[in-house]
Every structure is written in C-alpha cells, then in structure tokens.
C-alpha cells in the first residue's frame, strides 16, 4: 500500500507541476525534503539511545514483566498473537502510555523497541503482522491527555482559553482510537489481508512452537535499605512538586500550572523513576543503560531510506500545487458540514506531514484568532490524530517491513474519524463562535 501511495504522489505531483509551471519548486522541495529527512532521523539518535537504554534498565530490573502483567487483561484481548509476558507487551504499554502523557520523545523509542520485539515473533520477515498493524493504528490515533504543543501555541497566539481544546481533543482522539482499533481488526479479517497474514511458520509462543527464550536475568545485588532510600527519594520529590504547585498557583491559573507540570516534570520524572527503580533492584544502571543505548544509532540509520521516500513524496505533492487543487475541489462539499475551506489543508496534511499541518494551524491562529471557531477547530484537529505516514515510515523502517498489508487504510480510517469527530464536537461546542 505504501508503494501505491508513493508512486501516486510522485507521478501526480510531477504531472500537475508540469502544467502549472511549478517544476522548479518541486525540484527544490524534493532535495530539501531529502536533506530534512536525514537530519530528522539523526536528530532522533539521542532520544532513542536514551530511552532504549532506560528500557534496558527497566528490563534488567524486572519492571517490564510487572507492567505487562498489570495490563495483561486488556492487552491480551487486543493482541492475542503476542504471549502475555513477552517483552513486546511491556514495550507497547510504555509507548502507548508515553503517547497518552504527551511524551513524544519517549514514545518513539519505546514504539521502535515494541516493533523490534514484535518482529521477533514474526515468522515472515518483511511482512507486517496483525499485531504490528494494530499497534501502529493505535499510534496514529494520537490519544493524549494534554496536547502540550497545541496549548502552548494557542497561549502564544493570545488565546484567553488556551487549554479550552483539551476536552474536544479527548473526544476526537478517543473516536479516532476506537475507529483505529476496529479498522485494524476488521480489515485483518478480509480475505485479501487474511491471506497475507504471516503464517509460513508457527509464531513463537503459540501451541505449535516453543515460546522464545526469556532474556537472561542479570545478577543483581540490591543495595542495603535500597527500598527505603528509594521511598524517601520519592517522598522528597513529591514534596518538591507540591511546593512548586503551591508557589505557581499564586502567580498563574491552575490550567497553566498543570500544563507546566505535564510539559516539564514528566520526562525528568520518568528518567529518574526508571533509574531509581533499577538502582533499588540492584541493577548496574550505567552499564545497563549504555548497553541498551547502543541500538539507537543503528535504528536511526535503518529508518533514513524510509523517511527520505515518504517525506520527498509529500514535499513534491505540496510544492506542485496538487494540494491547492484538491482543496479547491472539496471545500464546497465540506464547508456546509462545518469544515471551512481554510481548514481543509489541515485535514489533508495531518496524516502526511506533522510540520506542514502545524504550520497551517499556526497561520490560522495568527490570522483568524485562536478563540474563533476556526481556531478551535484546527487546534482540535492537530491534537486528535498523529502523522500516519511518518509513523509507518519510522516504525516499519526500523524492522525492515516492506509489505504493510492493511496498515495504511487502518491509519487513514483513524485520521478520517479524528477529523470528523473534531468537526462534530467543535461545531457542537463552538458553532456560534465567529468563524
């Protein structure tokens, strides 16, 4: 499916540009996108190395088994192909939790680790399994408690209620998530995709094959009174957080304080928490982190070709004028349903280019106002789904998946559901606000 999308974007873009006189822009955009994709992949190296190292610390300390066991009732129903205590389960849980908390820098490395573990269960390398497709569909839905980047931009644009889109974003992203799960499951049952499901050999962990060997447990010597020291540290940090909140609430509204805590306290807290857990369990934290971090650079190199392909195709599509033609064609149909013409590029770009969609939102907030109906709508749309093709390129590229099966239609179904839900809830809540 990605092959069809790539070929269509490139050929249509060149055809339209040749008649519109935009060949120079297409040429420049293609080369710039190729350069940007490499910079983007290399920019992920640090975050991937750090969080993959932290995952190794959590694994060596036994935390991943605890997490997998806690979420087993739900995850076992969603991913029946994956053994309950397989490392893939805990990696997927950490990825989904990071996305929900808005920790994008942590979510991607956790997601790549989950794909690597899922690929260990894959009997046909290079072909996506049902579990992989479902996992990516959930990621494309982009469910988050607080869309921090959108709230921050609305505040910078002078909104009187920058966090006013939180509830509408919850609704839209929840609808996208439900549709993503249903689409991934139902599409997998269609004859075409059921026939392509990897089954050349019994998957590890099934009744016909032995479960994969559990990773060797490293020797651990917990420090004396380690649990008490860890508990004292946690109590101290909680006290510092309470003191911070009390101080800030005397200067800022509660909403701003909560946004600040979620934006700036969560990642340091996650890092410190995993390090503290590993130390208290007797893990040699530094050596374990370095061991896990070594994979970060290799993964970044593996995903570069996939990013180059998809980002170049998207850049050519925008520069050729295809986007403008498409918007002009569909906006008369969407405007009566609460999706104004100015917001249509946002709906089109959201699954293709996160930076492009963010740019459209920024322009609308500055020209039409963040507290207008259009401002609320594009803010909700930005926070309700994620960039489908970027996620597919990064996650599938990390493990060399070329046959994506129903991943693209499942992800696009989530995008369409998120957009329609955003239009519905915004029209219901802010339909009388000046456009």
Short mmCIF file of C-alpha atoms in Angstrom, two decimals:
data_model
loop_
_atom_site.label_atom_id
_atom_site.label_comp_id
_atom_site.label_asym_id
_atom_site.label_seq_id
_atom_site.Cartn_x
_atom_site.Cartn_y
_atom_site.Cartn_z
CA UNK A 1 0.00 0.00 0.00
CA UNK A 2 2.83 2.43 0.78
CA UNK A 3 4.24 1.66 -2.67
CA UNK A 4 0.96 2.72 -4.29
CA UNK A 5 0.80 5.91 -2.21
CA UNK A 6 4.41 6.82 -3.00
CA UNK A 7 4.07 6.22 -6.76
CA UNK A 8 0.78 8.14 -6.92
CA UNK A 9 2.12 11.15 -5.00
CA UNK A 10 5.26 11.42 -7.14
CA UNK A 11 3.68 10.89 -10.57
CA UNK A 12 0.67 13.12 -9.94
CA UNK A 13 2.88 15.84 -8.45
CA UNK A 14 5.19 15.92 -11.48
CA UNK A 15 2.25 15.86 -13.90
CA UNK A 16 0.44 18.74 -12.20
CA UNK A 17 3.65 20.75 -11.77
CA UNK A 18 4.49 20.39 -15.48
CA UNK A 19 1.20 22.09 -16.44
CA UNK A 20 1.22 24.62 -13.56
CA UNK A 21 4.80 25.74 -14.13
CA UNK A 22 5.93 24.64 -10.66
CA UNK A 23 8.75 22.30 -11.69
CA UNK A 24 11.41 24.49 -10.05
CA UNK A 25 9.53 24.46 -6.75
CA UNK A 26 9.05 20.70 -6.94
CA UNK A 27 12.74 20.17 -7.66
CA UNK A 28 13.84 22.33 -4.73
CA UNK A 29 11.29 20.80 -2.36
CA UNK A 30 12.36 17.25 -3.20
CA UNK A 31 16.02 17.97 -2.47
CA UNK A 32 15.21 19.94 0.69
CA UNK A 33 12.96 17.14 1.95
CA UNK A 34 15.69 14.56 1.36
CA UNK A 35 18.09 16.64 3.43
CA UNK A 36 15.48 17.25 6.14
CA UNK A 37 14.63 13.57 6.43
CA UNK A 38 18.26 12.68 7.15
CA UNK A 39 18.54 15.49 9.71
CA UNK A 40 15.29 14.33 11.30
CA UNK A 41 16.48 10.73 11.59
CA UNK A 42 19.83 11.75 13.05
CA UNK A 43 18.01 14.08 15.44
CA UNK A 44 16.24 11.04 16.86
CA UNK A 45 19.50 9.32 17.76
CA UNK A 46 19.90 10.97 21.16
CA UNK A 47 16.35 10.37 22.33
CA UNK A 48 16.29 6.81 21.01
CA UNK A 49 19.60 5.96 22.66
CA UNK A 50 18.49 7.42 25.99
CA UNK A 51 15.10 5.76 26.20
CA UNK A 52 16.21 2.44 24.75
CA UNK A 53 18.88 2.45 27.44
CA UNK A 54 16.27 3.18 30.09
CA UNK A 55 14.15 0.33 28.76
CA UNK A 56 17.15 -1.99 29.21
CA UNK A 57 17.40 -0.79 32.82
CA UNK A 58 13.68 -1.48 33.33
CA UNK A 59 14.05 -4.91 31.73
CA UNK A 60 17.08 -5.86 33.83
CA UNK A 61 15.23 -4.78 36.97
CA UNK A 62 12.12 -6.80 36.12
CA UNK A 63 9.84 -3.78 35.67
CA UNK A 64 8.71 -4.75 32.18
CA UNK A 65 7.27 -8.04 33.43
CA UNK A 66 5.37 -6.20 36.16
CA UNK A 67 3.92 -3.73 33.65
CA UNK A 68 2.96 -6.47 31.22
CA UNK A 69 1.24 -8.47 33.95
CA UNK A 70 -0.73 -5.41 35.15
CA UNK A 71 -2.10 -4.62 31.70
CA UNK A 72 -2.44 -8.23 30.56
CA UNK A 73 -6.28 -8.44 30.69
CA UNK A 74 -6.68 -5.63 28.13
CA UNK A 75 -3.58 -6.23 26.03
CA UNK A 76 -4.25 -9.97 25.74
CA UNK A 77 -7.62 -9.25 24.14
CA UNK A 78 -6.19 -6.67 21.75
CA UNK A 79 -3.08 -8.67 20.84
CA UNK A 80 -3.92 -12.39 21.10
CA UNK A 81 -0.93 -13.25 18.88
CA UNK A 82 1.55 -11.92 21.45
CA UNK A 83 2.37 -14.07 24.50
CA UNK A 84 1.25 -12.33 27.68
CA UNK A 85 4.70 -11.99 29.22
CA UNK A 86 6.63 -11.27 26.04
CA UNK A 87 8.78 -8.10 26.13
CA UNK A 88 6.70 -6.72 23.25
CA UNK A 89 3.73 -6.32 25.60
CA UNK A 90 5.53 -4.09 28.08
CA UNK A 91 7.20 -2.09 25.29
CA UNK A 92 3.82 -1.41 23.66
CA UNK A 93 2.35 -0.39 27.01
CA UNK A 94 5.20 2.06 27.65
CA UNK A 95 4.78 3.51 24.16
CA UNK A 96 1.02 3.96 24.49
CA UNK A 97 1.41 5.43 27.99
CA UNK A 98 4.05 7.87 26.71
CA UNK A 99 1.74 8.98 23.90
CA UNK A 100 -1.17 9.45 26.28
CA UNK A 101 1.01 11.57 28.57
CA UNK A 102 2.30 13.61 25.63
CA UNK A 103 5.91 12.38 26.00
CA UNK A 104 6.69 12.29 22.29
CA UNK A 105 10.46 11.98 22.81
CA UNK A 106 9.94 8.83 24.86
CA UNK A 107 7.08 7.37 22.81
CA UNK A 108 9.06 6.90 19.59
CA UNK A 109 11.96 4.89 21.12
CA UNK A 110 9.50 2.77 23.10
CA UNK A 111 7.49 2.20 19.94
CA UNK A 112 10.55 1.17 17.96
CA UNK A 113 11.52 -1.24 20.72
CA UNK A 114 7.99 -2.67 20.61
CA UNK A 115 8.27 -3.18 16.85
CA UNK A 116 11.60 -4.94 17.28
CA UNK A 117 10.09 -7.28 19.84
CA UNK A 118 7.02 -7.90 17.67
CA UNK A 119 9.32 -8.70 14.76
CA UNK A 120 10.94 -11.42 16.88
CA UNK A 121 7.53 -13.13 16.82
CA UNK A 122 7.13 -12.63 13.08
CA UNK A 123 7.67 -15.84 11.09
CA UNK A 124 7.78 -13.96 7.74
CA UNK A 125 10.27 -11.11 7.99
CA UNK A 126 9.41 -8.05 5.93
CA UNK A 127 5.64 -8.55 6.18
CA UNK A 128 3.60 -6.79 8.86
CA UNK A 129 1.70 -8.99 11.28
CA UNK A 130 -1.79 -8.21 12.60
CA UNK A 131 -0.27 -7.17 15.92
CA UNK A 132 2.10 -4.72 14.20
CA UNK A 133 -0.73 -3.16 12.21
CA UNK A 134 -2.97 -2.78 15.24
CA UNK A 135 -0.16 -1.29 17.30
CA UNK A 136 0.58 1.30 14.60
CA UNK A 137 -3.11 2.09 14.16
CA UNK A 138 -3.35 2.92 17.87
CA UNK A 139 -0.31 5.16 17.50
CA UNK A 140 -1.77 7.06 14.55
CA UNK A 141 -4.86 7.88 16.63
CA UNK A 142 -2.66 10.04 18.88
CA UNK A 143 -4.68 9.79 22.09
CA UNK A 144 -3.18 12.22 24.64
CA UNK A 145 -4.21 13.69 27.99
CA UNK A 146 -2.80 17.12 27.19
CA UNK A 147 -1.71 18.27 23.70
CA UNK A 148 1.03 20.47 25.15
CA UNK A 149 2.42 21.85 21.89
CA UNK A 150 -1.03 22.97 20.71
CA UNK A 151 -1.91 24.54 24.07
CA UNK A 152 1.44 26.35 24.12
CA UNK A 153 0.92 27.73 20.61
CA UNK A 154 -2.59 28.90 21.47
CA UNK A 155 -1.25 30.67 24.54
CA UNK A 156 1.47 32.33 22.45
CA UNK A 157 -1.19 33.45 19.95
CA UNK A 158 -3.01 35.33 22.74
CA UNK A 159 -5.84 32.92 23.48
CA UNK A 160 -7.91 33.70 26.57
CA UNK A 161 -8.54 29.97 26.99
CA UNK A 162 -5.50 28.12 25.58
CA UNK A 163 -6.46 24.81 27.22
CA UNK A 164 -10.08 25.08 26.07
CA UNK A 165 -9.47 22.46 23.37
CA UNK A 166 -8.49 19.72 25.81
CA UNK A 167 -11.98 18.22 26.18
CA UNK A 168 -12.72 18.41 22.44
CA UNK A 169 -9.33 16.85 21.72
CA UNK A 170 -10.09 13.99 24.12
CA UNK A 171 -13.36 13.34 22.30
CA UNK A 172 -11.88 13.46 18.80
CA UNK A 173 -8.80 11.39 19.62
CA UNK A 174 -10.92 8.83 21.53
CA UNK A 175 -13.12 8.43 18.45
CA UNK A 176 -10.00 8.07 16.28
CA UNK A 177 -8.60 5.42 18.63
CA UNK A 178 -11.81 3.38 18.64
CA UNK A 179 -12.03 3.50 14.84
CA UNK A 180 -8.32 2.63 14.53
CA UNK A 181 -8.75 -0.50 16.63
CA UNK A 182 -11.94 -1.58 14.86
CA UNK A 183 -10.47 -0.89 11.41
CA UNK A 184 -7.28 -2.84 12.12
CA UNK A 185 -9.22 -5.82 13.48
CA UNK A 186 -11.97 -5.87 10.84
CA UNK A 187 -9.64 -5.30 7.89
CA UNK A 188 -7.45 -8.19 9.03
CA UNK A 189 -10.46 -10.47 8.54
CA UNK A 190 -10.98 -9.54 4.87
CA UNK A 191 -9.89 -12.33 2.51
CA UNK A 192 -7.10 -10.25 0.94
CA UNK A 193 -5.44 -9.35 4.22
CA UNK A 194 -6.22 -12.65 5.95
CA UNK A 195 -4.40 -14.46 3.16
CA UNK A 196 -1.32 -12.23 3.52
CA UNK A 197 -1.07 -12.67 7.29
CA UNK A 198 2.42 -14.06 8.03
CA UNK A 199 1.92 -17.74 8.73
CA UNK A 200 4.71 -19.53 6.91
CA UNK A 201 5.81 -20.94 10.26
CA UNK A 202 4.16 -21.12 13.64
CA UNK A 203 4.79 -17.95 15.60
CA UNK A 204 6.93 -18.32 18.71
CA UNK A 205 4.78 -18.67 21.77
CA UNK A 206 1.91 -20.47 20.04
CA UNK A 207 0.82 -24.03 20.69
CA UNK A 208 2.82 -25.27 17.69
CA UNK A 209 6.11 -23.62 18.57
CA UNK A 210 8.12 -23.07 21.71
CA UNK A 211 7.97 -19.71 23.38
CA UNK A 212 11.03 -17.51 22.85
CA UNK A 213 13.74 -17.84 25.41
CA UNK A 214 13.39 -15.27 28.14
CA UNK A 215 16.34 -12.90 28.35
CA UNK A 216 18.92 -13.96 30.87
CA UNK A 217 18.41 -12.31 34.22
CA UNK A 218 21.50 -10.33 35.19
CA UNK A 219 22.93 -10.90 38.60
CA UNK A 220 21.63 -8.25 40.95
CA UNK A 221 22.75 -7.26 44.41
CA UNK A 222 20.21 -4.77 45.79
CA UNK A 223 21.77 -2.08 47.97
CA UNK A 224 21.12 -2.32 51.68
CA UNK A 225 17.92 -0.47 52.60
CA UNK A 226 17.56 0.35 48.89
CA UNK A 227 13.77 0.28 49.01
CA UNK A 228 13.70 2.68 51.96
CA UNK A 229 16.12 5.06 50.27
CA UNK A 230 14.02 4.94 47.10
CA UNK A 231 10.84 5.62 49.06
CA UNK A 232 12.49 8.57 50.80
CA UNK A 233 13.58 9.96 47.44
CA UNK A 234 10.07 9.66 46.02
CA UNK A 235 8.56 11.39 49.06
CA UNK A 236 11.07 14.22 48.70
CA UNK A 237 10.28 14.71 45.01
CA UNK A 238 6.53 14.69 45.69
CA UNK A 239 7.05 17.32 48.40
CA UNK A 240 9.04 19.44 45.94
CA UNK A 241 6.26 19.08 43.37
CA UNK A 242 3.60 20.15 45.87
CA UNK A 243 5.72 23.15 46.85
CA UNK A 244 6.17 24.04 43.18
CA UNK A 245 2.42 23.86 42.53
CA UNK A 246 1.60 25.98 45.58
CA UNK A 247 4.07 28.64 44.51
CA UNK A 248 2.90 28.70 40.92
CA UNK A 249 -0.81 28.80 41.67
CA UNK A 250 -0.30 32.11 43.43
CA UNK A 251 1.02 33.53 40.15
CA UNK A 252 -0.71 31.54 37.40
CA UNK A 253 -4.11 29.88 36.72
CA UNK A 254 -4.48 26.21 37.61
CA UNK A 255 -4.59 25.26 33.93
CA UNK A 256 -1.22 26.83 33.22
CA UNK A 257 0.30 25.18 36.27
CA UNK A 258 -0.99 21.74 35.22
CA UNK A 259 0.33 22.26 31.69
CA UNK A 260 3.73 23.21 33.06
CA UNK A 261 3.88 20.13 35.26
CA UNK A 262 2.93 17.81 32.40
CA UNK A 263 5.30 19.56 29.99
CA UNK A 264 8.43 19.88 32.12
CA UNK A 265 8.17 17.41 35.01
CA UNK A 266 7.08 14.21 33.29
CA UNK A 267 10.21 13.32 31.30
CA UNK A 268 12.68 14.09 34.15
CA UNK A 269 10.38 12.16 36.48
CA UNK A 270 10.28 9.20 34.08
CA UNK A 271 14.07 9.15 33.73
CA UNK A 272 14.65 9.47 37.48
CA UNK A 273 11.97 6.87 38.24
CA UNK A 274 13.48 4.22 35.95
CA UNK A 275 17.00 4.91 37.19
CA UNK A 276 15.84 4.77 40.81
CA UNK A 277 13.94 1.52 40.22
CA UNK A 278 16.95 -0.09 38.61
CA UNK A 279 19.27 1.03 41.39
CA UNK A 280 16.91 -0.20 44.11
CA UNK A 281 16.69 -3.59 42.35
CA UNK A 282 20.45 -3.94 42.24
CA UNK A 283 20.91 -3.26 38.51
CA UNK A 284 24.23 -1.79 37.41
CA UNK A 285 22.33 1.14 35.93
CA UNK A 286 25.09 2.86 33.97
CA UNK A 287 26.31 -0.31 32.26
CA UNK A 288 22.75 -1.44 31.56
CA UNK A 289 21.75 1.92 30.08
CA UNK A 290 24.82 2.06 27.83
CA UNK A 291 24.16 -1.48 26.64
CA UNK A 292 20.60 -0.64 25.66
CA UNK A 293 21.53 2.72 24.12
CA UNK A 294 23.90 1.20 21.57
CA UNK A 295 20.96 0.27 19.36
CA UNK A 296 19.78 3.87 18.98
CA UNK A 297 22.24 4.92 16.29
CA UNK A 298 21.76 1.74 14.27
CA UNK A 299 17.98 2.18 14.29
CA UNK A 300 18.32 5.80 13.11
CA UNK A 301 20.40 4.68 10.13
CA UNK A 302 17.86 1.97 9.23
CA UNK A 303 14.92 4.37 9.06
CA UNK A 304 16.64 7.03 6.89
CA UNK A 305 15.69 5.48 3.49
CA UNK A 306 12.05 5.13 4.55
CA UNK A 307 11.88 8.73 5.77
CA UNK A 308 13.55 10.03 2.60
CA UNK A 309 10.99 8.26 0.40
CA UNK A 310 7.83 9.41 2.18
CA UNK A 311 8.95 12.97 3.01
CA UNK A 312 10.17 13.64 -0.54
CA UNK A 313 6.85 12.45 -1.98
CA UNK A 314 4.86 14.65 0.42
CA UNK A 315 7.04 17.69 -0.29
CA UNK A 316 6.57 17.24 -4.04
CA UNK A 317 2.82 16.95 -3.56
CA UNK A 318 2.66 20.26 -1.70
CA UNK A 319 5.03 22.17 -3.99
CA UNK A 320 3.37 21.01 -7.22
CA UNK A 321 0.07 22.69 -6.42
CA UNK A 322 -1.82 19.41 -6.02
CA UNK A 323 -2.85 20.34 -2.50
CA UNK A 324 -4.38 23.62 -3.65
CA UNK A 325 -6.31 21.92 -6.43
CA UNK A 326 -7.63 19.29 -4.05
CA UNK A 327 -8.72 21.90 -1.50
CA UNK A 328 -10.49 23.93 -4.17
CA UNK A 329 -12.34 20.82 -5.34
CA UNK A 330 -13.56 19.55 -1.97
CA UNK A 331 -14.07 22.73 0.07
CA UNK A 332 -17.56 23.44 -1.42
CA UNK A 333 -18.58 20.00 -0.14
CA UNK A 334 -17.01 20.31 3.32
CA UNK A 335 -17.95 23.89 4.24
CA UNK A 336 -21.68 23.18 4.81
CA UNK A 337 -20.69 20.39 7.22
CA UNK A 338 -18.61 22.64 9.48
CA UNK A 339 -15.19 22.19 7.82
CA UNK A 340 -14.33 25.59 6.27
CA UNK A 341 -12.09 25.81 3.23
CA UNK A 342 -9.23 27.22 5.31
CA UNK A 343 -9.19 24.08 7.46
CA UNK A 344 -9.24 21.56 4.59
CA UNK A 345 -5.42 21.74 4.06
CA UNK A 346 -5.06 20.89 7.73
CA UNK A 347 -7.19 17.76 7.32
CA UNK A 348 -5.23 16.69 4.24
CA UNK A 349 -1.76 17.38 5.62
CA UNK A 350 -2.28 15.90 9.10
CA UNK A 351 -1.65 12.26 8.05
CA UNK A 352 1.11 13.30 5.61
CA UNK A 353 3.21 15.95 7.34
CA UNK A 354 3.17 16.90 11.01
CA UNK A 355 5.21 20.06 10.43
CA UNK A 356 3.02 21.05 7.48
CA UNK A 357 -0.17 20.66 9.50
CA UNK A 358 1.38 22.55 12.41
CA UNK A 359 2.28 25.38 10.02
CA UNK A 360 -1.28 25.59 8.71
CA UNK A 361 -2.61 25.71 12.28
CA UNK A 362 -0.12 28.43 13.24
CA UNK A 363 -1.13 30.58 10.31
CA UNK A 364 -4.85 30.21 11.05
CA UNK A 365 -4.37 31.04 14.74
CA UNK A 366 -2.45 34.20 13.84
CA UNK A 367 -4.80 35.41 11.09
CA UNK A 368 -8.23 34.27 12.29
CA UNK A 369 -7.61 34.23 16.04
CA UNK A 370 -7.11 31.29 18.43
CA UNK A 371 -10.55 31.74 20.03
CA UNK A 372 -12.52 31.77 16.78
CA UNK A 373 -14.43 28.70 15.63
CA UNK A 374 -11.76 28.04 13.03
CA UNK A 375 -9.03 28.43 15.66
CA UNK A 376 -10.70 25.94 17.99
CA UNK A 377 -11.30 23.54 15.08
CA UNK A 378 -7.74 23.38 13.74
CA UNK A 379 -6.36 23.17 17.28
CA UNK A 380 -8.57 20.17 18.00
CA UNK A 381 -7.67 18.56 14.68
CA UNK A 382 -3.94 18.96 15.38
CA UNK A 383 -4.25 17.29 18.77
CA UNK A 384 -6.64 14.49 17.81
CA UNK A 385 -4.51 12.35 15.46
CA UNK A 386 -0.86 11.77 14.61
CA UNK A 387 1.13 11.77 11.37
CA UNK A 388 0.24 8.40 9.87
CA UNK A 389 2.85 8.11 7.13
CA UNK A 390 5.69 9.35 9.33
CA UNK A 391 4.82 6.72 11.96
CA UNK A 392 4.63 3.99 9.33
CA UNK A 393 7.98 5.02 7.85
CA UNK A 394 9.78 5.16 11.19
CA UNK A 395 8.32 2.09 12.89
CA UNK A 396 8.22 -0.22 9.87
CA UNK A 397 11.56 1.09 8.66
CA UNK A 398 13.17 0.18 11.97
CA UNK A 399 12.49 -3.51 11.35
CA UNK A 400 12.54 -3.59 7.54
CA UNK A 401 8.82 -4.10 6.92
CA UNK A 402 8.03 -3.68 3.22
CA UNK A 403 4.63 -5.36 2.96
CA UNK A 404 2.45 -3.17 5.19
CA UNK A 405 -0.81 -5.04 4.44
CA UNK A 406 -3.77 -3.07 5.93
CA UNK A 407 -1.71 -0.61 7.99
CA UNK A 408 -2.31 2.35 5.67
CA UNK A 409 -6.14 2.02 5.40
CA UNK A 410 -6.40 1.42 9.16
CA UNK A 411 -4.31 4.52 9.91
CA UNK A 412 -6.21 6.66 7.41
CA UNK A 413 -9.51 5.46 8.88
CA UNK A 414 -8.33 6.79 12.25
CA UNK A 415 -7.37 10.11 10.61
CA UNK A 416 -10.76 10.48 8.94
CA UNK A 417 -12.57 9.58 12.17
CA UNK A 418 -10.49 12.08 14.16
CA UNK A 419 -11.21 14.85 11.67
CA UNK A 420 -14.95 14.15 11.52
CA UNK A 421 -15.16 13.90 15.31
CA UNK A 422 -13.27 17.20 15.66
CA UNK A 423 -15.69 18.91 13.27
CA UNK A 424 -18.70 17.45 15.11
CA UNK A 425 -17.61 18.34 18.63
CA UNK A 426 -16.30 21.80 17.70
CA UNK A 427 -19.47 22.64 15.79
CA UNK A 428 -21.49 21.44 18.80
CA UNK A 429 -19.48 23.44 21.34
CA UNK A 430 -18.34 26.49 19.39
CA UNK A 431 -20.64 26.53 16.37
CA UNK A 432 -21.89 30.01 17.20
CA UNK A 433 -18.43 31.49 17.69
CA UNK A 434 -17.35 33.89 14.94
CA UNK A 435 -15.55 31.87 12.24
#
